[in-house]
PDB file of C-alpha atoms in Angstrom:
ATOM      1  CA  MET A 229     -52.434 132.277  86.320  1.00 72.00           C
ATOM      2  CA  LEU A 230     -52.432 129.175  84.095  1.00 76.00           C
ATOM      3  CA  SER A 231     -50.173 130.977  81.621  1.00 80.00           C
ATOM      4  CA  TYR A 232     -47.550 131.889  84.240  1.00 82.00           C
ATOM      5  CA  LEU A 233     -47.547 128.482  85.891  1.00 90.00           C
ATOM      6  CA  GLY A 234     -47.101 126.722  82.559  1.00 90.00           C
ATOM      7  CA  ILE A 235     -44.156 128.890  81.502  1.00 92.00           C
ATOM      8  CA  LEU A 236     -42.512 128.533  84.928  1.00 93.00           C
ATOM      9  CA  LEU A 237     -42.863 124.751  84.818  1.00 95.00           C
ATOM     10  CA  ILE A 238     -41.482 124.500  81.273  1.00 95.00           C
ATOM     11  CA  ASN A 239     -38.510 126.728  82.137  1.00 95.00           C
ATOM     12  CA  PHE A 240     -37.786 124.786  85.326  1.00 96.00           C
ATOM     13  CA  LEU A 241     -37.895 121.454  83.497  1.00 96.00           C
ATOM     14  CA  ALA A 242     -35.556 122.817  80.804  1.00 96.00           C
ATOM     15  CA  MET A 243     -33.001 123.742  83.470  1.00 95.00           C
ATOM     16  CA  VAL A 244     -33.359 120.296  85.076  1.00 96.00           C
ATOM     17  CA  VAL A 245     -32.867 118.599  81.697  1.00 96.00           C
ATOM     18  CA  GLY A 246     -29.723 120.677  81.132  1.00 96.00           C
ATOM     19  CA  LEU A 247     -28.226 119.707  84.491  1.00 95.00           C
ATOM     20  CA  VAL A 248     -29.149 116.044  83.993  1.00 95.00           C
ATOM     21  CA  ALA A 249     -27.515 116.109  80.547  1.00 96.00           C
ATOM     22  CA  LEU A 250     -24.405 117.642  82.121  1.00 95.00           C
ATOM     23  CA  ASN A 251     -24.206 114.967  84.802  1.00 93.00           C
ATOM     24  CA  ARG A 252     -24.367 112.249  82.155  1.00 94.00           C
ATOM     25  CA  GLN A 253     -21.251 113.538  80.379  1.00 94.00           C
ATOM     26  CA  SER A 254     -18.168 111.399  80.952  1.00 92.00           C
ATOM     27  CA  TRP A 255     -15.819 114.406  80.848  1.00 91.00           C
ATOM     28  CA  TYR A 256     -17.796 116.079  83.627  1.00 91.00           C
ATOM     29  CA  SER A 257     -17.362 113.298  86.194  1.00 86.00           C
ATOM     30  CA  CYS A 258     -13.923 114.620  87.203  1.00 85.00           C
ATOM     31  CA  ARG A 259     -14.844 118.312  86.885  1.00 84.00           C
ATOM     32  CA  LYS A 260     -17.697 118.706  89.342  1.00 84.00           C
ATOM     33  CA  TRP A 261     -17.839 121.785  91.526  1.00 77.00           C
ATOM     34  CA  VAL A 262     -16.724 120.830  95.059  1.00 70.00           C
ATOM     35  CA  LEU A 263     -15.962 124.229  96.581  1.00 62.00           C
ATOM     36  CA  ASP A 264     -16.800 124.479 100.289  1.00 60.00           C
ATOM     37  CA  ASP A 265     -16.070 128.173 100.778  1.00 56.00           C
ATOM     38  CA  ILE A 266     -18.519 130.393  98.875  1.00 59.00           C
ATOM     39  CA  SER A 267     -17.487 133.662 100.482  1.00 54.00           C
ATOM     40  CA  TYR A 268     -15.378 134.716  97.476  1.00 59.00           C
ATOM     41  CA  VAL A 269     -17.882 135.648  94.803  1.00 60.00           C
ATOM     42  CA  LEU A 270     -15.416 135.556  91.884  1.00 59.00           C
ATOM     43  CA  VAL A 271     -15.010 131.789  92.126  1.00 61.00           C
ATOM     44  CA  LEU A 272     -18.723 130.964  92.083  1.00 69.00           C
ATOM     45  CA  GLY A 273     -19.255 131.217  88.326  1.00 76.00           C
ATOM     46  CA  ASP A 274     -16.241 129.362  86.948  1.00 84.00           C
ATOM     47  CA  ASN A 275     -17.793 125.898  86.898  1.00 87.00           C
ATOM     48  CA  TYR A 276     -19.881 123.872  84.498  1.00 91.00           C
ATOM     49  CA  GLU A 277     -22.989 123.875  86.685  1.00 91.00           C
ATOM     50  CA  SER A 278     -23.128 127.673  86.623  1.00 89.00           C
ATOM     51  CA  THR A 279     -22.384 127.678  82.901  1.00 92.00           C
ATOM     52  CA  VAL A 280     -25.340 125.400  82.090  1.00 95.00           C
ATOM     53  CA  ILE A 281     -27.709 127.299  84.384  1.00 94.00           C
ATOM     54  CA  TRP A 282     -26.615 130.664  82.954  1.00 93.00           C
ATOM     55  CA  LEU A 283     -26.984 129.554  79.340  1.00 95.00           C
ATOM     56  CA  ILE A 284     -30.441 128.039  79.779  1.00 96.00           C
ATOM     57  CA  THR A 285     -31.999 130.529  82.198  1.00 95.00           C
ATOM     58  CA  GLY A 286     -30.375 133.493  80.436  1.00 93.00           C
ATOM     59  CA  TYR A 287     -32.115 132.638  77.180  1.00 95.00           C
ATOM     60  CA  GLN A 288     -35.394 131.999  78.995  1.00 95.00           C
ATOM     61  CA  TYR A 289     -35.781 135.747  79.477  1.00 92.00           C
ATOM     62  CA  LEU A 290     -36.012 136.077  75.706  1.00 90.00           C
ATOM     63  CA  SER A 291     -38.101 132.980  75.012  1.00 90.00           C
ATOM     64  CA  SER A 292     -40.610 133.954  77.705  1.00 89.00           C
ATOM     65  CA  ALA A 293     -40.820 137.503  76.350  1.00 86.00           C
ATOM     66  CA  ALA A 294     -41.574 136.151  72.882  1.00 84.00           C
ATOM     67  CA  ALA A 295     -44.243 133.794  74.245  1.00 84.00           C
ATOM     68  CA  TYR A 296     -45.988 136.554  76.191  1.00 82.00           C
ATOM     69  CA  ASN A 297     -46.041 138.897  73.197  1.00 80.00           C
ATOM     70  CA  PHE A 298     -48.018 136.808  70.735  1.00 75.00           C
ATOM     71  CA  GLY A 299     -50.926 139.208  71.010  1.00 65.00           C
ATOM     72  CA  PHE A 300     -54.602 138.386  71.315  1.00 62.00           C
ATOM     73  CA  THR A 301     -57.936 140.023  70.577  1.00 61.00           C
ATOM     74  CA  HIS A 302     -56.841 143.623  71.137  1.00 58.00           C
ATOM     75  CA  ARG A 303     -53.075 143.302  70.705  1.00 66.00           C
ATOM     76  CA  ALA A 304     -50.830 142.924  67.669  1.00 71.00           C
ATOM     77  CA  PRO A 305     -48.427 139.909  67.542  1.00 70.00           C
ATOM     78  CA  TRP A 306     -44.785 140.419  68.456  1.00 71.00           C
ATOM     79  CA  TRP A 307     -43.491 139.950  64.901  1.00 73.00           C
ATOM     80  CA  SER A 308     -45.125 143.250  64.016  1.00 78.00           C
ATOM     81  CA  ASN A 309     -42.982 144.943  66.688  1.00 80.00           C
ATOM     82  CA  TYR A 310     -39.794 145.473  64.668  1.00 84.00           C
ATOM     83  CA  GLN A 311     -37.762 146.700  67.625  1.00 85.00           C
ATOM     84  CA  LEU A 312     -38.609 143.561  69.589  1.00 82.00           C
ATOM     85  CA  VAL A 313     -37.809 141.362  66.584  1.00 87.00           C
ATOM     86  CA  LEU A 314     -34.436 143.087  66.172  1.00 91.00           C
ATOM     87  CA  PHE A 315     -33.643 142.576  69.848  1.00 89.00           C
ATOM     88  CA  PHE A 316     -34.814 138.953  69.708  1.00 89.00           C
ATOM     89  CA  VAL A 317     -32.661 138.095  66.686  1.00 92.00           C
ATOM     90  CA  SER A 318     -29.602 140.010  67.965  1.00 94.00           C
ATOM     91  CA  PHE A 319     -29.680 138.485  71.436  1.00 93.00           C
ATOM     92  CA  THR A 320     -30.305 135.008  70.002  1.00 94.00           C
ATOM     93  CA  VAL A 321     -27.303 135.279  67.698  1.00 95.00           C
ATOM     94  CA  LEU A 322     -25.116 136.521  70.565  1.00 95.00           C
ATOM     95  CA  HIS A 323     -26.315 133.882  73.017  1.00 95.00           C
ATOM     96  CA  TYR A 324     -25.913 131.003  70.576  1.00 96.00           C
ATOM     97  CA  TYR A 325     -22.541 132.341  69.473  1.00 96.00           C
ATOM     98  CA  VAL A 326     -21.292 132.455  73.069  1.00 94.00           C
ATOM     99  CA  THR A 327     -22.587 128.909  73.582  1.00 95.00           C
ATOM    100  CA  LEU A 328     -20.855 127.481  70.501  1.00 95.00           C
ATOM    101  CA  SER A 329     -17.704 129.589  70.219  1.00 92.00           C
ATOM    102  CA  GLU A 330     -14.398 129.524  72.050  1.00 91.00           C
ATOM    103  CA  ASP A 331     -12.885 132.994  71.681  1.00 89.00           C
ATOM    104  CA  ASN A 332     -12.668 136.417  73.320  1.00 88.00           C
ATOM    105  CA  VAL A 333     -16.427 136.966  73.076  1.00 89.00           C
ATOM    106  CA  SER A 334     -17.253 133.792  74.998  1.00 89.00           C
ATOM    107  CA  CYS A 335     -14.412 134.504  77.434  1.00 87.00           C
ATOM    108  CA  LEU A 336     -16.017 137.858  78.184  1.00 87.00           C
ATOM    109  CA  PHE A 337     -18.855 135.830  79.716  1.00 88.00           C
ATOM    110  CA  ARG A 338     -16.446 133.234  81.197  1.00 87.00           C
ATOM    111  CA  ILE A 339     -18.003 130.605  78.891  1.00 90.00           C
ATOM    112  CA  ASN A 340     -15.824 128.133  76.933  1.00 91.00           C
ATOM    113  CA  CYS A 341     -12.749 129.917  78.205  1.00 88.00           C
ATOM    114  CA  GLY A 342      -9.313 128.835  79.383  1.00 86.00           C
ATOM    115  CA  ASN A 343      -6.609 130.789  81.162  1.00 83.00           C
ATOM    116  CA  GLU A 344      -4.689 131.199  77.913  1.00 82.00           C
ATOM    117  CA  ASN A 345      -7.632 133.148  76.427  1.00 79.00           C
ATOM    118  CA  VAL A 346      -8.999 134.944  79.481  1.00 81.00           C
ATOM    119  CA  VAL A 347      -9.913 138.602  78.869  1.00 78.00           C
ATOM    120  CA  ARG A 348     -10.497 141.676  81.005  1.00 74.00           C
ATOM    121  CA  PRO A 349     -14.033 141.687  82.454  1.00 70.00           C
ATOM    122  CA  VAL A 350     -16.435 144.517  81.735  1.00 68.00           C
ATOM    123  CA  ILE A 351     -16.218 145.942  85.266  1.00 69.00           C
ATOM    124  CA  GLY A 352     -12.584 145.035  85.952  1.00 68.00           C
ATOM    125  CA  SER A 353      -9.265 146.698  85.216  1.00 73.00           C
ATOM    126  CA  GLU A 354      -7.331 143.565  84.233  1.00 78.00           C
ATOM    127  CA  PRO A 355      -8.060 139.930  83.414  1.00 79.00           C
ATOM    128  CA  TYR A 356      -8.210 137.382  86.202  1.00 78.00           C
ATOM    129  CA  PRO A 357      -7.699 133.641  85.714  1.00 82.00           C
ATOM    130  CA  ILE A 358     -10.381 130.978  85.619  1.00 81.00           C
ATOM    131  CA  ASN A 359     -11.003 130.061  89.248  1.00 80.00           C
ATOM    132  CA  ASN A 360     -11.260 126.302  89.265  1.00 81.00           C
ATOM    133  CA  HIS A 361      -8.864 123.374  89.600  1.00 82.00           C
ATOM    134  CA  TRP A 362      -8.701 122.632  85.859  1.00 85.00           C
ATOM    135  CA  ASN A 363      -8.296 126.289  84.759  1.00 86.00           C
ATOM    136  CA  THR A 364     -10.949 126.131  82.043  1.00 87.00           C
ATOM    137  CA  THR A 365     -14.701 126.277  81.430  1.00 89.00           C
ATOM    138  CA  VAL A 366     -14.481 124.893  77.889  1.00 91.00           C
ATOM    139  CA  MET A 367     -17.232 122.400  77.063  1.00 94.00           C
ATOM    140  CA  PRO A 368     -16.840 119.708  74.385  1.00 94.00           C
ATOM    141  CA  TYR A 369     -18.325 120.802  71.080  1.00 93.00           C
ATOM    142  CA  PRO A 370     -21.104 118.138  70.952  1.00 95.00           C
ATOM    143  CA  PHE A 371     -22.333 119.206  74.387  1.00 96.00           C
ATOM    144  CA  ARG A 372     -22.537 122.819  73.232  1.00 96.00           C
ATOM    145  CA  TRP A 373     -25.040 121.701  70.606  1.00 96.00           C
ATOM    146  CA  VAL A 374     -26.969 119.883  73.327  1.00 96.00           C
ATOM    147  CA  MET A 375     -27.296 123.242  75.102  1.00 97.00           C
ATOM    148  CA  VAL A 376     -28.460 124.891  71.878  1.00 96.00           C
ATOM    149  CA  GLY A 377     -31.037 122.140  71.411  1.00 97.00           C
ATOM    150  CA  ILE A 378     -32.371 122.540  74.961  1.00 97.00           C
ATOM    151  CA  MET A 379     -32.641 126.316  74.601  1.00 96.00           C
ATOM    152  CA  THR A 380     -34.393 126.003  71.236  1.00 96.00           C
ATOM    153  CA  ALA A 381     -36.820 123.349  72.489  1.00 96.00           C
ATOM    154  CA  ASN A 382     -37.499 125.474  75.585  1.00 96.00           C
ATOM    155  CA  THR A 383     -38.394 128.407  73.337  1.00 94.00           C
ATOM    156  CA  PHE A 384     -40.755 126.422  71.112  1.00 94.00           C
ATOM    157  CA  LEU A 385     -42.472 124.822  74.109  1.00 94.00           C
ATOM    158  CA  ASN A 386     -43.030 128.236  75.712  1.00 92.00           C
ATOM    159  CA  MET A 387     -44.495 129.587  72.484  1.00 89.00           C
ATOM    160  CA  ALA A 388     -46.638 126.500  71.880  1.00 90.00           C
ATOM    161  CA  TRP A 389     -47.988 126.625  75.428  1.00 89.00           C
ATOM    162  CA  GLU A 390     -48.932 130.286  75.200  1.00 87.00           C
ATOM    163  CA  TYR A 391     -50.200 130.293  71.605  1.00 84.00           C
ATOM    164  CA  TYR A 392     -52.047 126.986  71.315  1.00 85.00           C
ATOM    165  CA  PHE A 393     -53.063 126.191  74.871  1.00 83.00           C
ATOM    166  CA  VAL A 394     -53.514 129.489  76.716  1.00 83.00           C
ATOM    167  CA  ASN A 395     -54.674 131.718  73.840  1.00 79.00           C
ATOM    168  CA  GLY A 396     -56.401 128.814  72.095  1.00 72.00           C
ATOM    169  CA  LEU A 397     -58.271 127.869  75.274  1.00 71.00           C
ATOM    170  CA  GLN A 398     -59.334 131.468  75.784  1.00 66.00           C
ATOM    171  CA  LYS A 399     -60.632 131.621  72.215  1.00 58.00           C
ATOM    172  CA  LYS A 400     -62.633 128.425  72.671  1.00 55.00           C
ATOM    173  CA  LEU A 401     -64.077 129.596  75.982  1.00 51.00           C
ATOM    174  CA  GLY A 402     -64.807 133.009  74.475  1.00 49.00           C
ATOM    175  CA  THR A 403     -66.588 131.401  71.525  1.00 50.00           C
ATOM    176  CA  LYS A 404     -68.700 129.264  73.861  1.00 48.00           C
ATOM    177  CA  ARG A 405     -69.566 132.266  76.028  1.00 54.00           C
ATOM    178  CA  ARG A 406     -70.544 134.294  72.962  1.00 52.00           C
ATOM    179  CA  ALA A 407     -72.649 131.417  71.660  1.00 48.00           C
ATOM    180  CA  LYS A 408     -74.467 131.120  74.998  1.00 56.00           C
ATOM    181  CA  ARG A 409     -74.951 134.875  75.189  1.00 56.00           C
ATOM    182  CA  ASP A 410     -76.271 135.008  71.633  1.00 51.00           C
ATOM    183  CA  SER A 411     -78.589 132.090  72.389  1.00 57.00           C
ATOM    184  CA  ARG A 412     -79.944 133.839  75.475  1.00 58.00           C
ATOM    185  CA  ASN A 413     -80.391 137.093  73.562  1.00 57.00           C
ATOM    186  CA  SER A 414     -82.124 135.259  70.733  1.00 58.00           C
ATOM    187  CA  ALA A 415     -84.465 133.571  73.208  1.00 53.00           C
ATOM    188  CA  LYS A 416     -85.255 136.931  74.824  1.00 58.00           C
ATOM    189  CA  ILE A 417     -85.975 138.443  71.429  1.00 60.00           C
ATOM    190  CA  GLN A 418     -88.244 135.529  70.526  1.00 61.00           C
ATOM    191  CA  ASP A 419     -90.089 135.872  73.844  1.00 56.00           C
ATOM    192  CA  HIS A 420     -90.464 139.584  73.290  1.00 54.00           C
ATOM    193  CA  LEU A 421     -91.799 139.033  69.766  1.00 55.00           C
ATOM    194  CA  SER A 422     -94.205 136.388  71.008  1.00 60.00           C
ATOM    195  CA  VAL A 423     -95.520 138.678  73.749  1.00 53.00           C
ATOM    196  CA  THR A 424     -95.852 141.538  71.268  1.00 60.00           C
ATOM    197  CA  ALA A 425     -97.717 139.328  68.806  1.00 56.00           C
ATOM    198  CA  PHE A 426    -100.042 138.096  71.567  1.00 50.00           C
ATOM    199  CA  GLU A 427    -100.733 141.656  72.690  1.00 56.00           C
ATOM    200  CA  ASN A 428    -101.479 142.637  69.091  1.00 60.00           C
ATOM    201  CA  GLU A 429    -103.921 139.724  68.733  1.00 60.00           C
ATOM    202  CA  ILE A 430    -105.746 140.721  71.924  1.00 62.00           C
ATOM    203  CA  SER A 431    -105.867 144.327  70.825  1.00 64.00           C
ATOM    204  CA  THR A 432    -107.216 143.303  67.412  1.00 64.00           C
ATOM    205  CA  ALA A 433    -109.835 141.055  69.021  1.00 57.00           C
ATOM    206  CA  PHE A 434    -111.074 143.804  71.324  1.00 56.00           C
ATOM    207  CA  SER A 435    -111.111 146.247  68.430  1.00 61.00           C
ATOM    208  CA  GLY A 436    -113.263 143.821  66.429  1.00 55.00           C
ATOM    209  CA  GLU A 437    -115.774 143.401  69.276  1.00 51.00           C
ATOM    210  CA  GLY A 438    -116.043 147.183  69.594  1.00 50.00           C
ATOM    211  CA  ASP A 439    -116.810 147.546  65.899  1.00 50.00           C
ATOM    212  CA  ASP A 440    -119.501 144.859  66.099  1.00 50.00           C
ATOM    213  CA  ALA A 441    -121.174 146.609  69.016  1.00 50.00           C
ATOM    214  CA  VAL A 442    -121.303 149.860  67.059  1.00 49.00           C
TER     215      VAL A 442
END
């Protein structure tokens, strides 16, 4: 439970930091999403709020998966799972490339795209224009690196939480429990040895009295 709550809180705070960083950009002040009608689903994603949320939360699927696959007492760490490592590296390269680039690949995800570069969507038959008043979702280059920094920090915080706090706390508690158990077992063994020694002394004493009587 502590593990899940920690990861959820870190991921939520990362998304909040991303939206706060967006709202502090001077170029964003005149490009805020002010659509009243949300019945047309195609216009919901072509705004900077959706872009920031998609970039941060989309990468959280990967960062959380890496954090939860560190392994523990009876499980190998994720870096020994070559298929997972390949997926992790490939998706990271793609996600960071989409965040930083401004070409057909990013336009496929409607990220950093203008109407002059719009491409046909995966499930569509022909390209459709960017559906906002400024006809673009292109972010300034410095802000793209801010997004990369937030995603990277989010990943390291998830891993640090799971590896050092959750797994580390379990190891400490496990060590204490083992120490207490060993101490109790040792005390039981000592008691048993003491009782056995006492019984042997009594038996020897009675044996000696019997010999004297004979």
